[in-house]
Amino acid sequence: MHLAVCCKGIPEEAGNFSFSTDGNHLSFDTASVILNESDEYALDEAIRWKKRIGAKVTALTLGGLESQEILYLALAKGADEALRIDSSAGSPWEVATLLGKAVERKEADLVLVGVQSADHMASLVGGLVAESLRRPFIFAVTSIEIIADRGTVIVQRELGEGRLQRLEVQLPSVLAVQTGICPLTYAPPARRLRARQKALEVLDPEQLGFPAEILGRYRKERIEEIMAPMVPQSAAMLQGSPQEVAAFIVERIREAS
Amino acid sequence: MSSKVLLYLEHDGRKLQGEMTRLVSKGNEVAEALGGFTIGALVGDIGEELLAEARRLKCKEIAIVSDPSLREYQPELFRPALESILDEASPHLVLFRHSYVSAELAPALAYRCKAPIVSNCLEVEVKDSRIEVIRPYLRELCWGRVSLQGEPPYFITLQRFAAHKDAAANDEPPRVKEFRFRPPSKVRIRSEGITRRAESEDISKAEKIVAVGRGIGERTNLKIVEEFAEALGATVACSRPIADLGWLPVERQVGISGKTVCPKVYIACGISGESQHVAGMKDSSLIIAINSDPRARIFRVAHYGVVADLVSFLPVLTAAARRAPQPGKGTESKKG
């Protein structure tokens, strides 16, 4: 059983940082890259299955050198192999096209992705990867039971408004994992240091069969402008000593209830 | 050029999802700008009631694929059903509500059409017959104006609080077209049933809610939130990360994946205010937000905001609540 987990490095939200765009990418003026939250749950869930049934786990990411940190973390957490696609592709269509090729090459039985990246917020890559491989895809999975001898996986997934659905899905398939599927593990610094000694595989889009001029055809959106959210801050911000503010709030609550 | 707008009418088997009226309004607005009209796509085991509800929407046409095998949502069956409508209608634009269901159907169809897709959008506009959307990035700290490139159809999922004026569309009942369901030759997904989450306490009935988010920091700090709720006679609820961490049971979670609440008073403590959460509480009568980050998105929906550290501020608030006379004390549901 081979599990591949798509892990995205996202900019760490620290202090005041600025955004810019060249039309194809969104750039954040920030120093460090962290593992996207729902992808971390997907990774930890995969590693749980490694421990339970001896599955092999490959962590995949797409990005520049800085996103390699994500893969070292994945290795420290217990992933067996790590692959970085060296590309600056930003749109879900391009990203999914490249990841789909990498998954195909790795011959993974089960692909896990997180439900959403905190930076692009699209929730599209998993579904596009699945369709590019013509595999079944389930979104917002909250539990996974791999039945290796039947070649299936039994999942529970959210449908919204508190509705849950149980499904049996044939492998190979792609699942978008919801946050909270399992407890997150902690990788101690010593293990993270050791992980840096391991070799990472790096492939560029050409090696996956997508030279720039071909990959460009998969770019189907253009970011024309980045702006501050046009939502007026509706809240009246309360100033004063904590005691004054507290008294004011308690009075408003009393009036409203 | 086709200028039809296809709208996916999402339902739970019995009723249409609440946002469908707004989705249709938006669809009519865009269709008007394109010089076309709207088609509502209804897929499932469609009964009289659901059909009647769909007919009341202001779509020009309703396209139906109804089959007993579509009684329960299953992406591998719903996708080809919707695809048969798509093939026949060849729309310029396909609009979905941004949901757990559209997260499966929309990318699958877009991929098959090799078509542009943008999701989680707040606005759709037609500019010189080009389609542009506004959508959030980086935990909604910024928005982007995005144009769709390439040939239609264009696939767009709209986030739920993109509300719009009702288009002055026709009052004629829509034409209804039925399509035969052609099941896929190979079915690899089998639904074993849809259930509702079991609950020991229903937070949606509470009149006052003190909700806690990740800003609380440590699990041990939950105690100060509970003390505050108790002083107020309020129920404790939480945002998704707190339920994910197992600090509070999932039945206390407010948001799209949890409960929708509408209490008289909602106090958000250390909640950043991502749309996922806001969708579940924005209609509360009085919203007070306490957060250490002055940029927190929760201040966009709150009536009153306090920038403060919860661990130092909440005990002050608790003390003030204890001193205040409380009407209706003893009738409020207590935290559990």
Coordinates of C-alpha atoms in Angstrom, one line a residue:
Chain A
M1 CA 0.0 0.0 0.0
H2 CA 1.5 3.3 -1.1
L3 CA 0.1 6.6 0.2
A4 CA 1.1 9.9 -1.3
V5 CA 0.4 13.1 0.5
C6 CA 0.3 16.5 -1.2
C7 CA 1.8 19.0 1.2
K8 CA 1.8 22.8 0.6
G9 CA 4.1 25.3 2.1
I10 CA 2.3 28.5 2.9
P11 CA 3.6 31.8 4.0
E12 CA 3.7 32.2 7.8
E13 CA 1.4 35.0 8.8
A14 CA 3.7 37.2 10.9
G15 CA 3.4 40.9 11.6
N16 CA 2.6 43.3 8.7
F17 CA 3.5 41.7 5.4
S18 CA 2.5 42.8 2.0
F19 CA 1.1 41.1 -1.0
S20 CA 1.9 41.5 -4.6
T21 CA 1.0 39.7 -7.9
D22 CA 2.5 39.4 -11.3
G23 CA -0.8 38.0 -12.6
N24 CA 0.2 34.4 -12.3
H25 CA 1.3 34.2 -8.7
L26 CA 0.5 35.7 -5.4
S27 CA 3.7 36.8 -3.5
F28 CA 3.9 37.4 0.2
D29 CA 6.7 39.4 1.7
T30 CA 7.4 36.9 4.5
A31 CA 10.4 35.1 5.6
S32 CA 9.2 31.6 6.4
V33 CA 7.1 28.9 5.0
I34 CA 5.0 26.5 7.1
L35 CA 3.1 23.4 6.3
N36 CA -0.6 24.1 5.5
E37 CA -2.8 23.0 8.4
S38 CA -5.1 20.5 6.6
D39 CA -2.2 19.0 4.7
E40 CA -0.5 18.4 8.1
Y41 CA -3.6 16.4 9.2
A42 CA -3.5 14.5 5.9
L43 CA 0.2 13.7 6.5
D44 CA -0.3 12.6 10.0
E45 CA -3.2 10.4 9.0
A46 CA -1.0 8.8 6.3
I47 CA 1.7 8.1 8.9
R48 CA -0.9 6.5 11.2
W49 CA -1.6 4.1 8.4
K50 CA 2.1 3.5 7.9
K51 CA 2.3 2.4 11.5
R52 CA -0.9 0.3 11.4
I53 CA -0.4 -1.6 8.2
G54 CA 3.1 -0.8 7.1
A55 CA 2.0 1.4 4.2
K56 CA 4.7 3.4 2.4
V57 CA 4.3 7.2 2.6
T58 CA 5.6 9.7 0.1
A59 CA 5.3 13.4 0.7
L60 CA 4.9 15.6 -2.4
T61 CA 5.2 19.3 -2.6
L62 CA 5.4 21.9 -5.4
G63 CA 7.4 25.0 -5.0
G64 CA 10.9 26.6 -4.8
L65 CA 13.8 25.6 -2.6
E66 CA 12.1 27.2 0.4
S67 CA 9.3 24.7 0.3
Q68 CA 11.7 21.9 0.9
E69 CA 11.4 22.7 4.7
I70 CA 7.9 21.1 4.4
L71 CA 9.4 17.9 3.1
Y72 CA 12.0 17.7 5.9
L73 CA 9.2 18.1 8.4
A74 CA 7.3 15.3 6.6
L75 CA 10.3 13.0 6.7
A76 CA 10.8 13.9 10.4
K77 CA 7.2 12.9 11.1
G78 CA 7.7 9.5 9.4
A79 CA 7.3 9.8 5.7
D80 CA 9.5 7.4 3.8
E81 CA 10.2 9.4 0.7
A82 CA 9.8 13.0 -0.3
L83 CA 9.5 14.6 -3.8
R84 CA 9.6 18.3 -4.7
I85 CA 8.3 19.5 -8.0
D86 CA 10.5 22.5 -8.7
S87 CA 8.0 24.9 -10.1
S88 CA 6.6 28.3 -9.4
A89 CA 3.2 27.3 -10.8
G90 CA 0.5 29.0 -8.8
S91 CA -3.0 28.2 -10.3
P92 CA -4.9 25.1 -9.1
W93 CA -5.0 23.9 -12.7
E94 CA -1.3 23.9 -13.2
V95 CA -0.5 22.6 -9.8
A96 CA -2.9 19.7 -10.1
T97 CA -1.6 18.8 -13.5
L98 CA 1.9 18.5 -12.2
L99 CA 1.0 16.8 -9.0
G100 CA -1.2 14.3 -10.9
K101 CA 1.8 13.4 -13.1
A102 CA 4.0 12.9 -10.1
V103 CA 1.4 10.7 -8.4
E104 CA 1.1 8.6 -11.5
R105 CA 4.9 8.2 -11.6
K106 CA 5.0 7.2 -8.0
E107 CA 2.1 4.7 -8.5
A108 CA 0.4 5.7 -5.2
D109 CA -2.7 3.7 -4.3
L110 CA -4.2 6.4 -2.1
V111 CA -3.5 10.2 -2.5
L112 CA -4.3 12.4 0.5
V113 CA -4.6 16.2 0.2
G114 CA -5.8 18.7 2.7
V115 CA -9.3 20.3 2.2
Q116 CA -7.9 23.8 1.7
S117 CA -4.7 25.8 1.5
A118 CA -4.7 28.9 3.7
D119 CA -3.2 31.0 1.0
H120 CA -5.1 30.2 -2.1
M121 CA -8.3 29.0 -0.3
A122 CA -9.6 27.2 -3.4
S123 CA -10.1 23.6 -2.4
L124 CA -9.6 22.6 -6.0
V125 CA -6.3 20.7 -6.3
G126 CA -7.5 17.4 -4.9
G127 CA -10.5 17.2 -7.2
L128 CA -8.5 18.2 -10.3
V129 CA -5.7 15.7 -9.5
A130 CA -8.3 13.0 -9.1
E131 CA -10.0 13.7 -12.4
S132 CA -6.6 14.0 -14.2
L133 CA -6.0 10.4 -13.1
R134 CA -9.7 9.4 -13.5
R135 CA -9.8 8.3 -9.9
P136 CA -12.7 8.6 -7.4
F137 CA -12.5 11.7 -5.2
I138 CA -14.1 12.4 -1.8
F139 CA -13.9 15.8 -0.1
A140 CA -13.9 16.7 3.6
V141 CA -13.0 13.2 4.9
T142 CA -13.1 12.9 8.7
S143 CA -12.2 9.2 9.0
I144 CA -10.3 6.7 6.9
E145 CA -10.3 2.9 7.2
I146 CA -8.1 1.2 4.6
I147 CA -9.3 -2.3 3.8
A148 CA -6.2 -3.5 2.0
D149 CA -7.3 -7.0 1.1
R150 CA -10.5 -5.6 -0.5
G151 CA -8.6 -2.8 -2.2
T152 CA -11.0 -0.3 -0.8
V153 CA -11.2 2.4 1.8
I154 CA -14.2 3.2 4.0
V155 CA -14.5 6.9 4.7
Q156 CA -16.7 9.2 6.7
R157 CA -17.1 12.6 5.2
E158 CA -18.8 15.8 6.0
L159 CA -21.7 17.1 3.9
G160 CA -22.2 20.3 5.9
E161 CA -24.8 21.4 8.5
G162 CA -23.8 18.4 10.7
R163 CA -24.6 15.8 8.0
L164 CA -22.1 12.9 7.7
Q165 CA -21.8 10.3 4.9
R166 CA -20.2 6.9 5.0
L167 CA -18.8 5.7 1.7
E168 CA -16.8 2.7 0.5
V169 CA -14.4 3.9 -2.2
Q170 CA -12.3 1.6 -4.5
L171 CA -8.5 2.2 -4.6
P172 CA -6.7 3.9 -6.2
S173 CA -8.4 7.1 -5.1
V174 CA -7.9 10.6 -3.9
L175 CA -9.2 11.9 -0.6
A176 CA -9.3 15.5 0.7
V177 CA -8.8 15.3 4.4
Q178 CA -10.6 17.5 6.9
T179 CA -8.7 19.1 9.8
G180 CA -9.1 17.1 13.0
I181 CA -9.1 13.7 11.4
C182 CA -6.4 12.5 13.9
P183 CA -4.2 14.1 16.6
L184 CA -1.3 16.0 15.1
T185 CA 2.1 14.6 16.0
Y186 CA 5.1 16.6 17.1
A187 CA 8.5 16.1 15.4
P188 CA 11.2 16.9 18.0
P189 CA 14.1 19.1 16.8
A190 CA 16.6 16.2 16.9
R191 CA 14.5 14.2 14.5
R192 CA 14.0 17.2 12.3
L193 CA 17.7 17.7 12.1
R194 CA 18.3 14.0 11.2
A195 CA 15.6 14.3 8.5
R196 CA 17.7 17.0 6.8
Q197 CA 20.3 14.3 6.1
K198 CA 17.9 12.4 3.9
A199 CA 17.9 12.8 0.2
L200 CA 15.0 14.5 -1.5
E201 CA 13.9 13.8 -5.0
V202 CA 13.5 16.9 -7.1
L203 CA 11.8 17.0 -10.5
D204 CA 11.2 19.9 -12.8
P205 CA 8.0 20.2 -14.9
E206 CA 10.0 19.2 -18.0
Q207 CA 10.9 15.9 -16.4
L208 CA 7.2 15.3 -15.8
G209 CA 6.4 16.1 -19.5
F210 CA 5.4 19.7 -19.1
P211 CA 7.9 22.2 -20.5
A212 CA 6.9 25.8 -19.8
E213 CA 5.1 26.4 -23.1
I214 CA 2.9 23.4 -22.6
L215 CA 2.2 24.0 -18.9
G216 CA 1.2 27.6 -19.8
R217 CA -1.9 26.1 -21.5
Y218 CA -3.1 24.9 -18.2
R219 CA -3.1 28.3 -16.7
K220 CA -6.7 29.4 -16.9
E221 CA -6.9 32.4 -14.6
R222 CA -5.1 35.6 -14.1
I223 CA -4.9 37.6 -10.9
E224 CA -5.5 41.2 -12.1
E225 CA -5.2 42.9 -8.9
I226 CA -4.7 42.3 -5.2
M227 CA -6.6 44.5 -2.8
A228 CA -7.5 45.0 0.8
P229 CA -10.8 43.3 1.6
M230 CA -13.7 45.7 0.9
V231 CA -15.4 44.9 4.1
P232 CA -15.8 47.8 6.4
Q233 CA -14.8 47.0 9.9
S234 CA -18.2 47.0 11.4
A235 CA -17.2 46.7 15.0
A236 CA -17.1 49.8 17.2
M237 CA -13.7 49.2 18.9
L238 CA -13.9 49.8 22.6
Q239 CA -11.2 51.8 24.3
G240 CA -10.5 52.5 27.9
S241 CA -9.3 50.6 31.0
P242 CA -10.2 46.9 31.1
Q243 CA -12.7 47.7 33.9
E244 CA -14.4 50.4 31.9
V245 CA -14.6 48.2 28.8
A246 CA -15.8 45.2 30.8
A247 CA -18.6 47.3 32.4
F248 CA -19.7 48.6 29.0
I249 CA -19.8 45.1 27.5
V250 CA -21.8 43.7 30.5
E251 CA -24.3 46.5 30.1
R252 CA -24.7 45.8 26.3
I253 CA -25.2 42.1 27.1
R254 CA -27.8 42.9 29.7
E255 CA -29.7 45.2 27.3
A256 CA -29.6 42.5 24.5
S257 CA -30.7 39.6 26.6
Chain B
M1 CA -21.8 32.4 -28.5
S2 CA -23.9 30.7 -25.8
S3 CA -24.7 33.1 -23.0
K4 CA -26.6 30.7 -20.8
V5 CA -25.9 30.5 -17.1
L6 CA -26.3 27.0 -15.5
L7 CA -26.9 27.0 -11.8
Y8 CA -26.4 23.8 -9.8
L9 CA -29.4 23.6 -7.4
E10 CA -28.0 21.9 -4.4
H11 CA -30.4 20.1 -2.0
D12 CA -30.4 17.5 0.7
G13 CA -32.9 15.2 -0.9
R14 CA -35.9 16.9 0.6
K15 CA -35.2 20.7 0.4
L16 CA -33.1 23.0 -1.6
Q17 CA -30.1 24.5 0.3
G18 CA -31.0 27.9 1.7
E19 CA -28.7 29.9 -0.5
M20 CA -30.3 28.8 -3.8
T21 CA -32.6 31.9 -4.0
R22 CA -29.5 34.1 -3.8
L23 CA -27.6 31.9 -6.2
V24 CA -30.4 32.3 -8.7
S25 CA -30.5 36.1 -8.2
K26 CA -26.8 36.3 -8.9
G27 CA -27.2 34.0 -11.9
N28 CA -30.0 36.1 -13.4
E29 CA -27.9 39.2 -12.8
V30 CA -24.9 37.7 -14.7
A31 CA -27.2 36.2 -17.4
E32 CA -28.7 39.6 -18.1
A33 CA -25.2 41.1 -18.5
L34 CA -24.4 38.3 -20.9
G35 CA -27.6 38.7 -22.8
G36 CA -28.7 35.1 -21.9
F37 CA -30.8 33.3 -19.3
T38 CA -30.5 30.9 -16.4
I39 CA -31.0 27.2 -16.3
G40 CA -31.4 25.5 -12.9
A41 CA -29.9 22.0 -12.8
L42 CA -31.7 19.6 -10.4
V43 CA -30.1 16.2 -9.9
G44 CA -31.4 13.5 -7.6
D45 CA -34.4 11.4 -6.9
I46 CA -36.6 14.4 -7.4
G47 CA -40.0 14.4 -5.6
E48 CA -43.0 16.7 -6.1
E49 CA -42.0 18.9 -3.2
L50 CA -38.5 19.6 -4.3
L51 CA -39.6 20.2 -7.9
A52 CA -42.2 22.6 -6.7
E53 CA -39.6 24.5 -4.7
A54 CA -37.3 24.6 -7.7
R55 CA -40.1 25.9 -9.9
R56 CA -40.6 28.8 -7.6
L57 CA -37.0 30.0 -8.2
K58 CA -36.7 32.6 -10.9
C59 CA -34.8 30.5 -13.4
K60 CA -35.9 30.6 -17.0
E61 CA -35.5 26.8 -17.3
I62 CA -35.2 23.9 -14.9
A63 CA -33.3 20.9 -16.2
I64 CA -33.9 17.7 -14.3
V65 CA -32.1 14.4 -14.0
S66 CA -34.2 12.3 -11.7
D67 CA -33.6 8.6 -10.9
P68 CA -34.1 6.4 -7.9
S69 CA -30.4 5.6 -7.9
L70 CA -29.7 9.3 -7.2
R71 CA -31.6 9.2 -3.9
E72 CA -28.4 9.8 -2.0
Y73 CA -25.7 12.2 -3.1
Q74 CA -22.7 10.3 -4.6
P75 CA -20.2 12.2 -6.7
E76 CA -19.6 9.5 -9.2
L77 CA -23.3 9.4 -10.1
F78 CA -24.2 13.0 -9.7
R79 CA -21.3 14.1 -11.9
P80 CA -22.4 12.3 -15.1
A81 CA -26.0 13.3 -14.4
L82 CA -25.0 17.0 -14.3
E83 CA -22.7 16.5 -17.3
S84 CA -25.6 15.4 -19.4
I85 CA -27.4 18.7 -18.7
L86 CA -24.1 20.5 -19.3
D87 CA -23.7 18.8 -22.7
E88 CA -27.1 19.8 -23.8
A89 CA -27.2 23.3 -22.5
S90 CA -23.6 24.2 -23.4
P91 CA -23.6 27.2 -21.0
H92 CA -21.2 30.1 -20.9
L93 CA -21.0 29.9 -17.1
V94 CA -21.7 27.3 -14.5
L95 CA -22.4 28.6 -11.0
F96 CA -22.3 26.5 -7.8
R97 CA -22.6 27.3 -4.1
H98 CA -19.2 26.8 -2.6
S99 CA -19.8 23.7 -0.6
Y100 CA -18.7 20.2 0.2
V101 CA -20.6 18.9 -2.8
S102 CA -19.4 21.5 -5.3
A103 CA -15.8 20.8 -4.1
E104 CA -16.3 17.4 -5.8
L105 CA -18.5 18.1 -8.8
A106 CA -17.1 21.4 -10.0
P107 CA -13.4 20.5 -10.4
A108 CA -14.4 17.1 -12.0
L109 CA -16.6 18.7 -14.6
A110 CA -14.1 21.6 -15.2
Y111 CA -11.3 19.1 -15.8
R112 CA -13.4 17.1 -18.2
C113 CA -14.3 20.3 -20.2
K114 CA -10.6 21.5 -19.9
A115 CA -12.3 24.6 -18.6
P116 CA -11.3 27.4 -16.3
I117 CA -12.5 27.1 -12.7
V118 CA -12.3 29.5 -9.8
S119 CA -13.8 28.8 -6.4
N120 CA -14.8 30.4 -3.1
C121 CA -15.7 33.6 -4.9
L122 CA -17.4 36.6 -3.4
E123 CA -18.5 38.3 -6.6
V124 CA -18.9 37.6 -10.3
E125 CA -18.9 40.3 -12.9
V126 CA -19.1 40.5 -16.6
K127 CA -16.7 43.0 -18.2
D128 CA -16.9 43.3 -22.0
S129 CA -18.2 39.7 -22.0
R130 CA -15.1 38.6 -20.0
I131 CA -15.8 37.0 -16.6
E132 CA -14.1 38.3 -13.5
V133 CA -14.4 37.3 -9.9
I134 CA -13.4 38.6 -6.6
R135 CA -12.1 36.0 -4.2
P136 CA -10.2 35.9 -0.9
Y137 CA -6.6 34.9 -0.4
L138 CA -4.4 34.1 2.6
R139 CA -7.1 33.5 5.3
E140 CA -9.0 36.4 3.8
L141 CA -6.4 39.0 4.6
C142 CA -6.6 40.1 1.0
W143 CA -8.8 39.8 -2.0
G144 CA -7.9 39.3 -5.6
R145 CA -9.7 40.3 -8.7
V146 CA -9.3 37.3 -11.0
S147 CA -10.1 37.0 -14.7
L148 CA -10.9 33.7 -16.3
Q149 CA -8.8 32.9 -19.3
G150 CA -9.6 30.7 -22.2
E151 CA -12.7 29.2 -23.7
P152 CA -16.0 28.8 -21.8
P153 CA -17.7 27.1 -20.0
Y154 CA -16.4 28.9 -16.9
F155 CA -16.9 27.2 -13.6
I156 CA -17.4 29.3 -10.5
T157 CA -18.3 28.4 -6.9
L158 CA -19.7 31.2 -4.8
Q159 CA -19.1 31.6 -1.1
R160 CA -22.3 31.8 0.9
F161 CA -22.3 35.4 1.9
A162 CA -22.2 36.8 -1.6
A163 CA -25.7 38.2 -1.3
H164 CA -27.3 40.3 -4.0
K165 CA -30.4 42.2 -4.9
D166 CA -33.1 40.1 -6.4
A167 CA -32.9 40.4 -10.2
A168 CA -36.0 41.7 -11.8
A169 CA -36.4 38.5 -13.7
N170 CA -39.4 37.0 -15.3
D171 CA -42.3 36.0 -13.2
E172 CA -43.3 33.2 -15.6
P173 CA -42.8 29.7 -14.2
P174 CA -39.7 28.1 -15.6
R175 CA -39.9 25.6 -18.5
V176 CA -39.0 22.1 -17.2
K177 CA -36.9 19.8 -19.2
E178 CA -36.2 16.2 -18.1
F179 CA -33.1 14.3 -19.0
R180 CA -32.7 10.5 -18.7
F181 CA -30.0 9.4 -16.3
R182 CA -27.3 7.3 -17.9
P183 CA -25.3 5.7 -15.1
P184 CA -21.6 5.3 -15.5
S185 CA -20.4 1.8 -16.6
K186 CA -18.1 1.5 -13.6
V187 CA -19.1 2.6 -10.1
R188 CA -16.3 2.8 -7.6
I189 CA -18.0 4.7 -4.8
R190 CA -20.8 3.2 -2.7
S191 CA -22.7 5.3 -0.2
E192 CA -23.5 3.5 3.0
G193 CA -25.8 6.2 4.3
I194 CA -26.1 9.8 5.5
T195 CA -26.6 10.6 9.2
R196 CA -26.8 13.6 11.3
R197 CA -24.2 14.2 14.0
A198 CA -25.5 12.9 17.4
E199 CA -25.8 15.6 20.0
S200 CA -26.1 15.7 23.7
E201 CA -26.8 19.4 23.8
D202 CA -28.0 21.7 21.1
I203 CA -26.1 25.0 21.2
S204 CA -28.4 26.4 18.5
K205 CA -31.1 26.9 21.1
A206 CA -28.9 29.0 23.5
E207 CA -29.7 32.6 23.9
K208 CA -26.2 33.6 25.0
I209 CA -23.1 32.0 23.6
V210 CA -19.5 32.5 24.6
A211 CA -17.4 31.0 21.8
V212 CA -13.8 30.3 22.1
G213 CA -11.2 30.0 19.3
R214 CA -7.5 29.2 19.0
G215 CA -6.6 32.6 20.4
I216 CA -7.1 31.0 23.8
G217 CA -3.6 29.5 23.5
E218 CA -3.5 26.7 26.0
R219 CA -6.1 24.2 26.9
T220 CA -5.9 25.1 30.5
N221 CA -7.1 28.6 29.6
L222 CA -10.5 27.1 28.7
K223 CA -11.4 27.4 32.3
I224 CA -11.4 31.2 32.3
V225 CA -13.8 31.0 29.3
E226 CA -16.1 28.6 31.1
E227 CA -16.1 30.8 34.2
F228 CA -17.1 33.8 32.1
A229 CA -19.9 31.8 30.5
E230 CA -21.1 30.7 33.8
A231 CA -21.1 34.2 35.2
L232 CA -23.2 35.2 32.2
G233 CA -25.5 32.2 32.2
A234 CA -24.2 31.5 28.7
T235 CA -23.4 28.3 26.7
V236 CA -19.9 27.6 25.7
A237 CA -19.2 27.0 22.0
C238 CA -16.1 27.0 19.8
S239 CA -14.6 27.4 16.4
R240 CA -13.3 24.5 14.4
P241 CA -9.6 24.4 15.6
I242 CA -10.8 23.9 19.2
A243 CA -13.0 21.0 18.2
D244 CA -10.2 19.6 16.0
L245 CA -7.9 19.6 19.0
G246 CA -10.4 17.7 21.0
W247 CA -10.6 20.5 23.6
L248 CA -14.4 20.7 23.2
P249 CA -16.8 18.2 21.6
V250 CA -17.6 18.7 18.0
E251 CA -21.3 19.4 18.8
R252 CA -20.2 22.7 20.3
Q253 CA -18.6 23.8 17.0
V254 CA -20.1 26.8 15.2
G255 CA -19.7 27.2 11.5
I256 CA -20.4 25.6 8.1
S257 CA -19.1 22.2 9.3
G258 CA -20.7 22.6 12.7
K259 CA -23.8 24.4 13.9
T260 CA -25.5 27.6 12.7
V261 CA -26.5 29.7 15.7
C262 CA -28.5 32.9 16.1
P263 CA -28.4 33.8 19.8
K264 CA -29.3 37.2 21.3
V265 CA -25.7 37.5 22.4
Y266 CA -22.6 36.0 20.8
I267 CA -19.2 36.7 22.4
A268 CA -16.3 35.5 20.2
C269 CA -13.1 35.0 22.3
G270 CA -9.9 34.6 20.4
I271 CA -11.7 33.7 17.2
S272 CA -10.1 35.0 14.0
G273 CA -13.3 35.0 12.0
E274 CA -12.7 32.8 9.0
S275 CA -15.7 32.7 6.7
Q276 CA -16.3 29.0 7.7
H277 CA -17.0 30.2 11.2
V278 CA -18.7 33.5 10.4
A279 CA -21.3 31.8 8.2
G280 CA -22.5 30.0 11.4
M281 CA -23.0 33.0 13.7
K282 CA -23.2 36.2 11.7
D283 CA -27.0 36.6 12.3
S284 CA -26.6 36.8 16.0
S285 CA -28.4 39.9 17.5
L286 CA -25.4 41.2 19.4
I287 CA -21.8 40.2 18.5
I288 CA -18.9 41.1 20.7
A289 CA -15.4 40.1 19.6
I290 CA -12.4 39.9 21.8
N291 CA -9.1 39.3 20.0
S292 CA -5.5 40.3 20.5
D293 CA -5.0 40.9 16.7
P294 CA -6.5 44.2 15.6
R295 CA -6.7 42.9 12.0
A296 CA -8.8 39.8 13.0
R297 CA -11.6 39.2 10.5
I298 CA -14.1 38.7 13.3
F299 CA -14.1 42.5 13.8
R300 CA -15.8 42.8 10.3
V301 CA -18.9 41.1 11.6
A302 CA -18.9 42.1 15.3
H303 CA -20.9 45.0 16.7
Y304 CA -18.3 45.7 19.4
G305 CA -14.7 44.8 19.4
V306 CA -12.0 44.7 22.0
V307 CA -8.3 44.3 21.3
A308 CA -7.1 42.5 24.3
D309 CA -5.3 39.5 25.7
L310 CA -8.0 37.0 26.7
V311 CA -6.1 35.6 29.7
S312 CA -5.9 39.0 31.3
F313 CA -9.1 40.5 30.1
L314 CA -11.7 37.7 30.5
P315 CA -11.3 37.5 34.3
V316 CA -12.1 41.3 34.5
L317 CA -15.1 40.7 32.3
T318 CA -16.2 37.8 34.5
A319 CA -15.9 39.9 37.6
A320 CA -18.0 42.6 36.0
A321 CA -20.6 40.1 34.9
R322 CA -20.9 38.7 38.4
R323 CA -21.4 42.1 39.9
A324 CA -24.2 43.0 37.4
P325 CA -27.8 42.2 38.1
Q326 CA -29.0 39.6 35.6
P327 CA -32.5 39.4 34.3
G328 CA -33.7 36.0 33.6
K329 CA -31.0 34.4 35.6
G330 CA -31.7 30.8 36.3
T331 CA -33.7 30.3 33.1
E332 CA -30.7 30.3 30.8
S333 CA -29.2 27.1 29.8
K334 CA -25.9 26.5 31.6
K335 CA -22.7 25.4 30.1
G336 CA -22.2 21.7 30.3

